[in-house]
Structure formats: structure tokens, C-alpha cells
mmCIF file of N, CA and C in Angstrom:
data_model
loop_
_atom_site.group_PDB
_atom_site.id
_atom_site.type_symbol
_atom_site.label_atom_id
_atom_site.label_comp_id
_atom_site.label_asym_id
_atom_site.label_seq_id
_atom_site.Cartn_x
_atom_site.Cartn_y
_atom_site.Cartn_z
ATOM 1 N N MET A 1 -141.786 136.604 -33.560
ATOM 2 C CA MET A 1 -140.533 136.769 -33.723
ATOM 3 C C MET A 1 -139.752 137.056 -32.429
ATOM 4 N N PRO A 2 -139.256 135.871 -32.130
ATOM 5 C CA PRO A 2 -137.733 137.464 -31.062
ATOM 6 C C PRO A 2 -136.790 137.307 -31.519
ATOM 7 N N THR A 3 -136.668 138.715 -30.604
ATOM 8 C CA THR A 3 -135.744 139.170 -30.902
ATOM 9 C C THR A 3 -134.253 138.983 -30.297
ATOM 10 N N ARG A 4 -132.864 138.782 -31.011
ATOM 11 C CA ARG A 4 -131.601 138.477 -30.925
ATOM 12 C C ARG A 4 -131.462 138.669 -29.032
ATOM 13 N N ILE A 5 -132.032 139.761 -28.424
ATOM 14 C CA ILE A 5 -131.670 139.878 -27.014
ATOM 15 C C ILE A 5 -132.817 138.620 -26.131
ATOM 16 N N GLU A 6 -133.905 138.530 -26.946
ATOM 17 C CA GLU A 6 -134.499 137.623 -26.430
ATOM 18 C C GLU A 6 -133.866 136.276 -26.216
ATOM 19 N N LEU A 7 -133.485 136.443 -27.664
ATOM 20 C CA LEU A 7 -132.758 134.482 -28.121
ATOM 21 C C LEU A 7 -131.774 134.066 -27.174
ATOM 22 N N VAL A 8 -130.808 135.451 -27.212
ATOM 23 C CA VAL A 8 -129.776 135.227 -25.897
ATOM 24 C C VAL A 8 -129.957 134.945 -24.402
ATOM 25 N N ASN A 9 -131.249 135.732 -24.289
ATOM 26 C CA ASN A 9 -131.548 135.754 -22.819
ATOM 27 C C ASN A 9 -131.991 133.999 -22.569
ATOM 28 N N ARG A 10 -132.339 133.629 -23.605
ATOM 29 C CA ARG A 10 -133.677 131.927 -23.362
ATOM 30 C C ARG A 10 -132.366 131.329 -23.539
ATOM 31 N N PHE A 11 -131.166 131.430 -24.671
ATOM 32 C CA PHE A 11 -130.062 130.380 -24.627
ATOM 33 C C PHE A 11 -128.883 130.591 -23.058
ATOM 34 N N ALA A 12 -128.935 131.546 -22.401
ATOM 35 C CA ALA A 12 -127.974 131.913 -21.360
ATOM 36 C C ALA A 12 -129.184 131.499 -20.248
ATOM 37 N N ALA A 13 -130.242 131.117 -19.974
ATOM 38 C CA ALA A 13 -131.094 130.214 -19.284
ATOM 39 C C ALA A 13 -131.472 129.267 -19.506
ATOM 40 N N TRP A 14 -131.371 128.677 -21.074
ATOM 41 C CA TRP A 14 -131.234 127.281 -21.178
ATOM 42 C C TRP A 14 -129.698 126.451 -20.500
ATOM 43 N N ILE A 15 -128.415 127.508 -20.918
ATOM 44 C CA ILE A 15 -127.108 126.467 -20.377
ATOM 45 C C ILE A 15 -127.151 126.995 -19.204
ATOM 46 N N SER A 16 -128.099 127.246 -18.173
ATOM 47 C CA SER A 16 -127.138 127.675 -17.002
ATOM 48 C C SER A 16 -128.111 126.603 -16.419
ATOM 49 N N ASP A 17 -129.421 126.403 -16.721
ATOM 50 C CA ASP A 17 -130.296 125.076 -16.342
ATOM 51 C C ASP A 17 -129.600 123.639 -16.341
ATOM 52 N N VAL A 18 -129.414 123.923 -17.668
ATOM 53 C CA VAL A 18 -128.255 122.401 -18.220
ATOM 54 C C VAL A 18 -126.750 121.953 -17.763
ATOM 55 N N ARG A 19 -126.185 122.928 -17.631
ATOM 56 C CA ARG A 19 -124.559 122.530 -17.029
ATOM 57 C C ARG A 19 -124.372 122.191 -15.693
ATOM 58 N N PHE A 20 -125.305 121.956 -15.427
ATOM 59 C CA PHE A 20 -125.716 120.797 -13.916
ATOM 60 C C PHE A 20 -126.517 120.006 -13.813
ATOM 61 N N HIS A 21 -126.850 119.428 -14.922
ATOM 62 C CA HIS A 21 -127.667 118.418 -14.882
ATOM 63 C C HIS A 21 -126.636 116.665 -14.448
ATOM 64 N N PRO A 22 -127.021 115.966 -13.814
ATOM 65 C CA PRO A 22 -126.506 114.791 -13.794
ATOM 66 C C PRO A 22 -125.202 114.421 -14.732
ATOM 67 N N ALA A 23 -126.111 114.077 -15.977
ATOM 68 C CA ALA A 23 -125.520 113.450 -17.291
ATOM 69 C C ALA A 23 -124.049 114.524 -17.844
ATOM 70 N N ILE A 24 -124.327 115.983 -17.981
ATOM 71 C CA ILE A 24 -123.490 117.037 -17.872
ATOM 72 C C ILE A 24 -122.273 117.027 -16.862
ATOM 73 N N VAL A 25 -122.443 116.720 -15.652
ATOM 74 C CA VAL A 25 -121.344 116.766 -15.017
ATOM 75 C C VAL A 25 -120.316 115.364 -14.625
ATOM 76 N N ALA A 26 -121.388 114.528 -14.945
ATOM 77 C CA ALA A 26 -120.580 113.045 -15.191
ATOM 78 C C ALA A 26 -119.898 113.100 -16.520
ATOM 79 N N ALA A 27 -120.103 114.015 -17.540
ATOM 80 C CA ALA A 27 -119.511 113.440 -18.888
ATOM 81 C C ALA A 27 -118.195 114.629 -18.691
ATOM 82 N N ARG A 28 -118.203 115.739 -17.495
ATOM 83 C CA ARG A 28 -117.014 116.598 -17.328
ATOM 84 C C ARG A 28 -116.238 115.697 -16.518
ATOM 85 N N ILE A 29 -116.994 115.045 -15.441
ATOM 86 C CA ILE A 29 -115.965 114.541 -14.947
ATOM 87 C C ILE A 29 -114.932 113.066 -15.561
ATOM 88 N N ASP A 30 -116.242 112.452 -16.299
ATOM 89 C CA ASP A 30 -115.367 111.623 -17.488
ATOM 90 C C ASP A 30 -114.528 111.940 -17.751
ATOM 91 N N GLU A 31 -114.047 113.560 -18.441
ATOM 92 C CA GLU A 31 -113.396 113.968 -19.491
ATOM 93 C C GLU A 31 -112.220 114.090 -18.610
ATOM 94 N N SER A 32 -112.167 114.851 -17.274
ATOM 95 C CA SER A 32 -111.197 115.282 -16.408
ATOM 96 C C SER A 32 -110.573 113.977 -16.076
ATOM 97 N N TRP A 33 -110.801 112.598 -15.973
ATOM 98 C CA TRP A 33 -110.612 111.507 -15.695
ATOM 99 C C TRP A 33 -109.629 111.309 -16.422
ATOM 100 N N ARG A 34 -110.106 111.175 -18.188
ATOM 101 C CA ARG A 34 -109.201 110.789 -19.034
ATOM 102 C C ARG A 34 -108.030 111.376 -19.738
ATOM 103 N N GLN A 35 -108.694 113.145 -18.892
ATOM 104 C CA GLN A 35 -106.787 114.021 -19.488
ATOM 105 C C GLN A 35 -106.113 113.076 -18.315
ATOM 106 N N ALA A 36 -106.129 113.397 -16.653
ATOM 107 C CA ALA A 36 -105.490 112.870 -15.853
ATOM 108 C C ALA A 36 -104.861 111.411 -16.184
ATOM 109 N N THR A 37 -105.410 110.405 -16.773
ATOM 110 C CA THR A 37 -104.991 109.028 -16.540
ATOM 111 C C THR A 37 -104.338 109.220 -18.023
ATOM 112 N N GLY A 38 -104.211 110.281 -19.044
ATOM 113 C CA GLY A 38 -103.795 110.120 -20.343
ATOM 114 C C GLY A 38 -102.435 111.212 -20.240
ATOM 115 N N ALA A 39 -102.451 111.597 -19.260
ATOM 116 C CA ALA A 39 -100.860 113.126 -19.121
ATOM 117 C C ALA A 39 -100.081 111.675 -18.150
ATOM 118 N N LEU A 40 -101.045 110.746 -17.392
ATOM 119 C CA LEU A 40 -99.708 110.233 -16.076
ATOM 120 C C LEU A 40 -99.472 108.997 -17.713
ATOM 121 N N SER A 41 -99.955 108.666 -18.602
ATOM 122 C CA SER A 41 -99.732 107.745 -19.599
ATOM 123 C C SER A 41 -98.725 108.431 -20.494
ATOM 124 N N GLU A 42 -98.807 109.539 -21.151
ATOM 125 C CA GLU A 42 -97.986 110.120 -21.629
ATOM 126 C C GLU A 42 -96.613 110.524 -21.275
ATOM 127 N N ALA A 43 -96.461 110.291 -20.044
ATOM 128 C CA ALA A 43 -95.359 110.439 -19.349
ATOM 129 C C ALA A 43 -94.185 109.535 -19.051
ATOM 130 N N THR A 44 -95.081 108.381 -18.937
ATOM 131 C CA THR A 44 -94.395 106.905 -19.565
ATOM 132 C C THR A 44 -94.132 106.709 -20.492
ATOM 133 N N ARG A 45 -94.865 106.986 -21.611
ATOM 134 C CA ARG A 45 -94.295 106.508 -22.104
ATOM 135 C C ARG A 45 -92.969 107.756 -23.333
ATOM 136 N N ILE A 46 -93.193 108.516 -22.456
ATOM 137 C CA ILE A 46 -91.913 109.540 -23.313
ATOM 138 C C ILE A 46 -90.931 109.654 -22.046
ATOM 139 N N ARG A 47 -90.951 108.908 -21.392
ATOM 140 C CA ARG A 47 -89.985 109.284 -20.108
ATOM 141 C C ARG A 47 -88.792 108.867 -20.773
ATOM 142 N N LEU A 48 -88.359 108.362 -21.212
ATOM 143 C CA LEU A 48 -86.653 108.025 -22.062
ATOM 144 C C LEU A 48 -86.300 109.119 -23.185
ATOM 145 N N ASP A 49 -87.622 109.298 -24.204
ATOM 146 C CA ASP A 49 -87.119 109.889 -25.236
ATOM 147 C C ASP A 49 -87.095 111.263 -24.853
ATOM 148 N N ASP A 50 -88.048 111.924 -23.756
ATOM 149 C CA ASP A 50 -87.938 113.449 -24.023
ATOM 150 C C ASP A 50 -88.194 113.465 -21.919
ATOM 151 N N PRO A 51 -87.190 113.473 -21.502
ATOM 152 C CA PRO A 51 -87.399 113.335 -19.976
ATOM 153 C C PRO A 51 -88.142 115.034 -19.212
ATOM 154 N N ALA A 52 -87.808 115.938 -20.171
ATOM 155 C CA ALA A 52 -87.900 117.168 -19.522
ATOM 156 C C ALA A 52 -89.553 117.147 -19.762
ATOM 157 N N ALA A 53 -90.052 117.558 -20.839
ATOM 158 C CA ALA A 53 -91.580 117.141 -20.848
ATOM 159 C C ALA A 53 -92.434 115.905 -19.987
ATOM 160 N N SER A 54 -91.738 114.969 -19.912
ATOM 161 C CA SER A 54 -92.374 114.129 -19.898
ATOM 162 C C SER A 54 -92.331 114.268 -17.739
ATOM 163 N N THR A 55 -91.741 115.327 -17.218
ATOM 164 C CA THR A 55 -91.885 115.642 -15.844
ATOM 165 C C THR A 55 -93.220 117.058 -16.463
ATOM 166 N N HIS A 56 -93.572 117.392 -17.037
ATOM 167 C CA HIS A 56 -94.832 118.781 -17.020
ATOM 168 C C HIS A 56 -96.074 117.732 -16.581
ATOM 169 N N GLN A 57 -96.098 116.202 -17.392
ATOM 170 C CA GLN A 57 -97.334 115.437 -17.489
ATOM 171 C C GLN A 57 -97.772 115.584 -16.259
ATOM 172 N N PRO A 58 -97.034 114.974 -15.640
ATOM 173 C CA PRO A 58 -98.017 115.040 -13.837
ATOM 174 C C PRO A 58 -98.759 116.223 -13.533
ATOM 175 N N ARG A 59 -98.015 117.134 -13.877
ATOM 176 C CA ARG A 59 -98.722 118.713 -14.098
ATOM 177 C C ARG A 59 -99.990 118.904 -13.962
ATOM 178 N N GLU A 60 -99.823 118.493 -15.546
ATOM 179 C CA GLU A 60 -101.221 118.016 -15.634
ATOM 180 C C GLU A 60 -101.735 117.326 -15.656
ATOM 181 N N SER A 61 -101.503 115.857 -15.002
ATOM 182 C CA SER A 61 -102.739 115.209 -14.293
ATOM 183 C C SER A 61 -102.894 115.735 -13.400
ATOM 184 N N ALA A 62 -102.102 116.538 -12.615
ATOM 185 C CA ALA A 62 -102.712 117.369 -11.381
ATOM 186 C C ALA A 62 -104.042 118.045 -11.322
ATOM 187 N N ARG A 63 -103.692 119.102 -12.501
ATOM 188 C CA ARG A 63 -104.545 119.970 -12.558
ATOM 189 C C ARG A 63 -106.247 119.380 -13.499
ATOM 190 N N ALA A 64 -106.354 118.194 -14.033
ATOM 191 C CA ALA A 64 -107.455 117.700 -14.231
ATOM 192 C C ALA A 64 -107.727 116.957 -12.805
ATOM 193 N N LEU A 65 -107.185 116.439 -12.338
ATOM 194 C CA LEU A 65 -107.824 115.602 -11.025
ATOM 195 C C LEU A 65 -108.162 116.606 -9.845
ATOM 196 N N ARG A 66 -108.151 117.729 -10.303
ATOM 197 C CA ARG A 66 -108.184 118.834 -9.257
ATOM 198 C C ARG A 66 -109.797 119.010 -9.874
ATOM 199 N N LEU A 67 -109.976 119.118 -10.937
ATOM 200 C CA LEU A 67 -111.636 119.569 -11.497
ATOM 201 C C LEU A 67 -112.383 118.393 -11.146
ATOM 202 N N VAL A 68 -111.787 116.770 -11.673
ATOM 203 C CA VAL A 68 -112.766 115.967 -10.841
ATOM 204 C C VAL A 68 -113.069 116.142 -9.641
ATOM 205 N N LEU A 69 -112.021 116.037 -8.801
ATOM 206 C CA LEU A 69 -112.803 116.136 -7.449
ATOM 207 C C LEU A 69 -114.093 117.447 -7.194
ATOM 208 N N ILE A 70 -113.427 118.952 -7.356
ATOM 209 C CA ILE A 70 -114.217 119.836 -7.444
ATOM 210 C C ILE A 70 -115.782 119.339 -8.013
ATOM 211 N N GLU A 71 -115.677 118.769 -9.042
ATOM 212 C CA GLU A 71 -117.074 117.929 -9.475
ATOM 213 C C GLU A 71 -117.865 117.352 -8.629
ATOM 214 N N GLN A 72 -116.988 116.107 -8.191
ATOM 215 C CA GLN A 72 -117.474 115.402 -7.208
ATOM 216 C C GLN A 72 -118.225 115.643 -6.301
ATOM 217 N N TRP A 73 -117.213 116.629 -5.619
ATOM 218 C CA TRP A 73 -117.840 117.906 -4.485
ATOM 219 C C TRP A 73 -118.747 118.938 -4.626
ATOM 220 N N GLY A 74 -118.980 119.144 -6.166
ATOM 221 C CA GLY A 74 -120.741 120.009 -6.281
ATOM 222 C C GLY A 74 -120.614 121.120 -6.127
ATOM 223 N N GLU A 75 -118.852 121.305 -6.158
ATOM 224 C CA GLU A 75 -118.304 123.005 -6.084
ATOM 225 C C GLU A 75 -117.838 123.353 -7.558
ATOM 226 N N ARG A 76 -117.397 124.442 -7.317
ATOM 227 C CA ARG A 76 -117.156 125.304 -8.405
ATOM 228 C C ARG A 76 -116.486 126.025 -8.229
ATOM 229 N N LEU A 77 -115.182 126.342 -9.191
ATOM 230 C CA LEU A 77 -113.674 127.336 -8.880
ATOM 231 C C LEU A 77 -114.508 128.505 -9.323
ATOM 232 N N GLY A 78 -115.171 129.115 -10.546
ATOM 233 C CA GLY A 78 -115.494 130.055 -11.159
ATOM 234 C C GLY A 78 -114.473 130.659 -11.247
ATOM 235 N N SER A 79 -113.541 132.156 -11.262
ATOM 236 C CA SER A 79 -112.576 132.376 -11.945
ATOM 237 C C SER A 79 -111.740 131.838 -12.182
ATOM 238 N N MET A 80 -110.904 132.165 -12.758
ATOM 239 C CA MET A 80 -109.660 131.024 -13.067
ATOM 240 C C MET A 80 -108.699 131.743 -12.459
ATOM 241 N N GLY A 81 -108.523 133.157 -11.724
ATOM 242 C CA GLY A 81 -107.869 133.990 -11.039
ATOM 243 C C GLY A 81 -107.538 133.108 -9.405
ATOM 244 N N ARG A 82 -106.863 132.776 -9.147
ATOM 245 C CA ARG A 82 -106.374 132.510 -7.964
ATOM 246 C C ARG A 82 -106.839 131.069 -7.527
ATOM 247 N N GLU A 83 -106.893 129.945 -8.755
ATOM 248 C CA GLU A 83 -107.546 128.547 -9.065
ATOM 249 C C GLU A 83 -106.876 127.896 -7.507
ATOM 250 N N TRP A 84 -105.996 127.817 -7.399
ATOM 251 C CA TRP A 84 -105.264 126.691 -6.332
ATOM 252 C C TRP A 84 -105.987 127.593 -5.387
ATOM 253 N N THR A 85 -106.253 128.629 -4.528
ATOM 254 C CA THR A 85 -106.546 129.589 -3.233
ATOM 255 C C THR A 85 -108.150 128.552 -4.012
ATOM 256 N N ARG A 86 -108.824 129.306 -4.753
ATOM 257 C CA ARG A 86 -110.070 128.678 -5.076
ATOM 258 C C ARG A 86 -110.345 127.296 -4.896
ATOM 259 N N PHE A 87 -109.425 126.384 -5.023
ATOM 260 C CA PHE A 87 -109.456 124.835 -4.981
ATOM 261 C C PHE A 87 -109.339 124.492 -3.402
ATOM 262 N N ALA A 88 -108.370 125.026 -2.404
ATOM 263 C CA ALA A 88 -108.093 124.669 -1.062
ATOM 264 C C ALA A 88 -109.164 124.720 -0.489
ATOM 265 N N ARG A 89 -110.284 125.831 -0.563
ATOM 266 C CA ARG A 89 -111.232 126.107 -0.111
ATOM 267 C C ARG A 89 -112.236 125.296 0.184
ATOM 268 N N PRO A 90 -112.728 124.604 -1.036
ATOM 269 C CA PRO A 90 -113.973 123.405 -0.791
ATOM 270 C C PRO A 90 -113.083 122.369 -0.736
ATOM 271 N N ALA A 91 -112.141 121.912 -0.432
ATOM 272 C CA ALA A 91 -111.434 120.998 -0.056
ATOM 273 C C ALA A 91 -111.445 120.889 1.365
ATOM 274 N N ASP A 92 -111.138 122.011 2.149
ATOM 275 C CA ASP A 92 -111.161 122.195 3.177
ATOM 276 C C ASP A 92 -112.287 121.806 3.785
ATOM 277 N N ARG A 93 -113.071 122.233 3.063
ATOM 278 C CA ARG A 93 -114.812 121.710 3.744
ATOM 279 C C ARG A 93 -115.750 120.570 3.745
ATOM 280 N N HIS A 94 -114.600 119.894 2.138
ATOM 281 C CA HIS A 94 -114.891 118.646 2.057
ATOM 282 C C HIS A 94 -114.239 117.551 2.771
ATOM 283 N N GLY A 95 -113.078 118.079 4.050
ATOM 284 C CA GLY A 95 -112.214 117.578 4.492
ATOM 285 C C GLY A 95 -111.089 116.503 3.488
ATOM 286 N N GLN A 96 -110.359 117.518 2.592
ATOM 287 C CA GLN A 96 -109.959 117.255 1.831
ATOM 288 C C GLN A 96 -108.420 117.527 1.888
ATOM 289 N N ALA A 97 -108.436 118.795 2.661
ATOM 290 C CA ALA A 97 -107.266 120.070 2.679
ATOM 291 C C ALA A 97 -105.738 118.819 2.273
ATOM 292 N N GLU A 98 -105.592 117.711 3.430
ATOM 293 C CA GLU A 98 -104.286 117.272 2.748
ATOM 294 C C GLU A 98 -104.277 116.947 1.096
ATOM 295 N N LEU A 99 -105.253 116.056 0.645
ATOM 296 C CA LEU A 99 -104.990 115.637 -0.735
ATOM 297 C C LEU A 99 -104.980 116.732 -1.934
ATOM 298 N N ALA A 100 -105.963 118.202 -1.296
ATOM 299 C CA ALA A 100 -105.578 119.141 -1.993
ATOM 300 C C ALA A 100 -103.928 119.740 -2.194
ATOM 301 N N ALA A 101 -103.614 119.599 -0.814
ATOM 302 C CA ALA A 101 -102.354 120.270 -0.880
ATOM 303 C C ALA A 101 -101.016 119.278 -1.662
ATOM 304 N N ARG A 102 -101.423 117.959 -1.444
ATOM 305 C CA ARG A 102 -100.449 117.265 -2.491
ATOM 306 C C ARG A 102 -100.925 117.289 -3.514
ATOM 307 N N ILE A 103 -102.145 117.485 -4.314
ATOM 308 C CA ILE A 103 -102.274 117.837 -5.641
ATOM 309 C C ILE A 103 -101.478 119.309 -6.068
ATOM 310 N N ALA A 104 -101.853 120.098 -5.650
ATOM 311 C CA ALA A 104 -101.104 121.809 -5.659
ATOM 312 C C ALA A 104 -99.469 121.349 -5.631
ATOM 313 N N VAL A 105 -98.494 120.391 -4.960
ATOM 314 C CA VAL A 105 -96.920 120.168 -4.817
ATOM 315 C C VAL A 105 -96.989 120.007 -6.490
ATOM 316 N N VAL A 106 -98.100 118.534 -6.747
ATOM 317 C CA VAL A 106 -97.333 117.635 -8.018
ATOM 318 C C VAL A 106 -97.877 118.452 -9.427
ATOM 319 N N ALA A 107 -98.906 119.645 -9.451
ATOM 320 C CA ALA A 107 -98.837 120.875 -10.390
ATOM 321 C C ALA A 107 -97.934 122.276 -10.080
ATOM 322 N N GLY A 108 -97.280 121.653 -9.001
ATOM 323 C CA GLY A 108 -96.208 122.786 -9.258
ATOM 324 C C GLY A 108 -97.450 124.625 -9.132
ATOM 325 N N ALA A 109 -98.165 124.087 -8.107
ATOM 326 C CA ALA A 109 -99.216 125.316 -7.636
ATOM 327 C C ALA A 109 -99.179 125.658 -6.021
ATOM 328 N N ASP A 110 -97.827 124.771 -5.244
ATOM 329 C CA ASP A 110 -98.085 125.206 -3.736
ATOM 330 C C ASP A 110 -97.157 126.211 -3.812
ATOM 331 N N PRO A 111 -97.782 127.044 -2.334
ATOM 332 C CA PRO A 111 -96.896 128.064 -1.859
ATOM 333 C C PRO A 111 -95.376 128.126 -2.438
ATOM 334 N N THR A 112 -94.948 126.949 -1.773
ATOM 335 C CA THR A 112 -93.605 127.050 -1.578
ATOM 336 C C THR A 112 -92.856 126.871 -3.246
ATOM 337 N N THR A 113 -93.527 126.096 -4.067
ATOM 338 C CA THR A 113 -92.909 125.878 -5.439
ATOM 339 C C THR A 113 -92.970 127.460 -6.212
ATOM 340 N N ALA A 114 -94.515 128.324 -5.987
ATOM 341 C CA ALA A 114 -94.430 129.400 -6.503
ATOM 342 C C ALA A 114 -93.515 130.685 -6.211
ATOM 343 N N VAL A 115 -92.689 130.317 -4.732
ATOM 344 C CA VAL A 115 -91.923 131.566 -4.223
ATOM 345 C C VAL A 115 -90.465 131.086 -4.971
ATOM 346 N N THR A 116 -90.627 129.840 -5.035
ATOM 347 C CA THR A 116 -89.222 129.311 -5.729
ATOM 348 C C THR A 116 -89.028 129.801 -7.115
ATOM 349 N N HIS A 117 -90.033 129.582 -8.276
ATOM 350 C CA HIS A 117 -90.276 129.804 -9.398
ATOM 351 C C HIS A 117 -89.986 131.471 -9.277
ATOM 352 N N LEU A 118 -90.763 132.126 -8.393
ATOM 353 C CA LEU A 118 -91.013 133.515 -8.809
ATOM 354 C C LEU A 118 -89.092 134.354 -8.256
ATOM 355 N N GLY A 119 -88.856 133.589 -7.001
ATOM 356 C CA GLY A 119 -87.097 133.751 -7.052
ATOM 357 C C GLY A 119 -85.906 133.612 -8.176
ATOM 358 N N ARG A 120 -86.836 132.597 -8.987
ATOM 359 C CA ARG A 120 -85.556 132.203 -10.151
ATOM 360 C C ARG A 120 -86.166 132.988 -11.530
ATOM 361 N N ASP A 121 -87.696 133.733 -11.185
ATOM 362 C CA ASP A 121 -88.130 134.706 -12.709
ATOM 363 C C ASP A 121 -87.359 135.961 -12.015
ATOM 364 N N ARG A 122 -86.842 136.557 -10.915
ATOM 365 C CA ARG A 122 -86.190 137.614 -10.782
ATOM 366 C C ARG A 122 -84.988 137.353 -10.673
ATOM 367 N N ALA A 123 -84.189 136.344 -10.952
ATOM 368 C CA ALA A 123 -82.932 136.213 -10.494
ATOM 369 C C ALA A 123 -82.327 136.643 -11.700
ATOM 370 N N PRO A 124 -80.940 137.396 -11.838
ATOM 371 C CA PRO A 124 -80.544 137.929 -13.404
ATOM 372 C C PRO A 124 -80.363 136.872 -14.215
ATOM 373 N N HIS A 125 -80.395 137.013 -15.367
ATOM 374 C CA HIS A 125 -80.058 136.152 -16.372
ATOM 375 C C HIS A 125 -78.596 136.408 -16.824
ATOM 376 N N GLY A 126 -78.146 135.438 -17.525
ATOM 377 C CA GLY A 126 -77.126 135.566 -18.492
ATOM 378 C C GLY A 126 -75.940 135.265 -18.138
#
């Protein structure tokens, strides 16, 4: 009878083996596409009733599109820290730096937008 540690180690090895199986990668791409297109559909659906919420949906779509590209390139983002910087590097390696920059702008993750938000966050409230 295997110990708990042995079972955990076996499970970790198995999950590492299957996480990059072509069928699993295809499923992740399909789900990210579904999220990207769903967010844009939602933006269109609510644009008149809730314009503020509608403007958030393209950002969600851009974030999902980023995952589609990462998977298609066979890359990984790794840590969620500095995720947009980590996205820019493989995009550049794959000749898609301009596309990555446009997606970052839509997602509100480009440096100019980040600096603008930082300035707003530090502005006095009242």
C-alpha cells in the first residue's frame, strides 16, 4: 500500500505529464476562445443598459485572448506576477510584439495606462 507522500508524488507526476497533452492544450484554447468571445458578446448585449460594465468586457476578452496566444505558441506565463511583462517576451520571440502591445492596451495593462491609473490612485480623494 503506497504512503500518502508516494500517492501525492505519483499524482504530481501524472498531472505534469498530461497538462501539456495536445487534447488538454486544445481544451484550454477552446475555453479561452469561449471566454474571449463571450466577453465581447456580453459587452454588446449590455452596452446600452450598463455602459460602464460594457467597457470592462473587452478587457476580459483581451486577457482571455492572451491565454489563447500563449497556448498556441507553446509558451507558459508561469507566475501571475508581472503577467503582462511575461506575455510580452514570448510574443516578441514569436514576432507578435505589436499584437501583444495592442492586446495589453485593450486589457488596460500597457505601461501608459498603468502609470495613468497609478496617478489616479495617488490623487487626493474628496
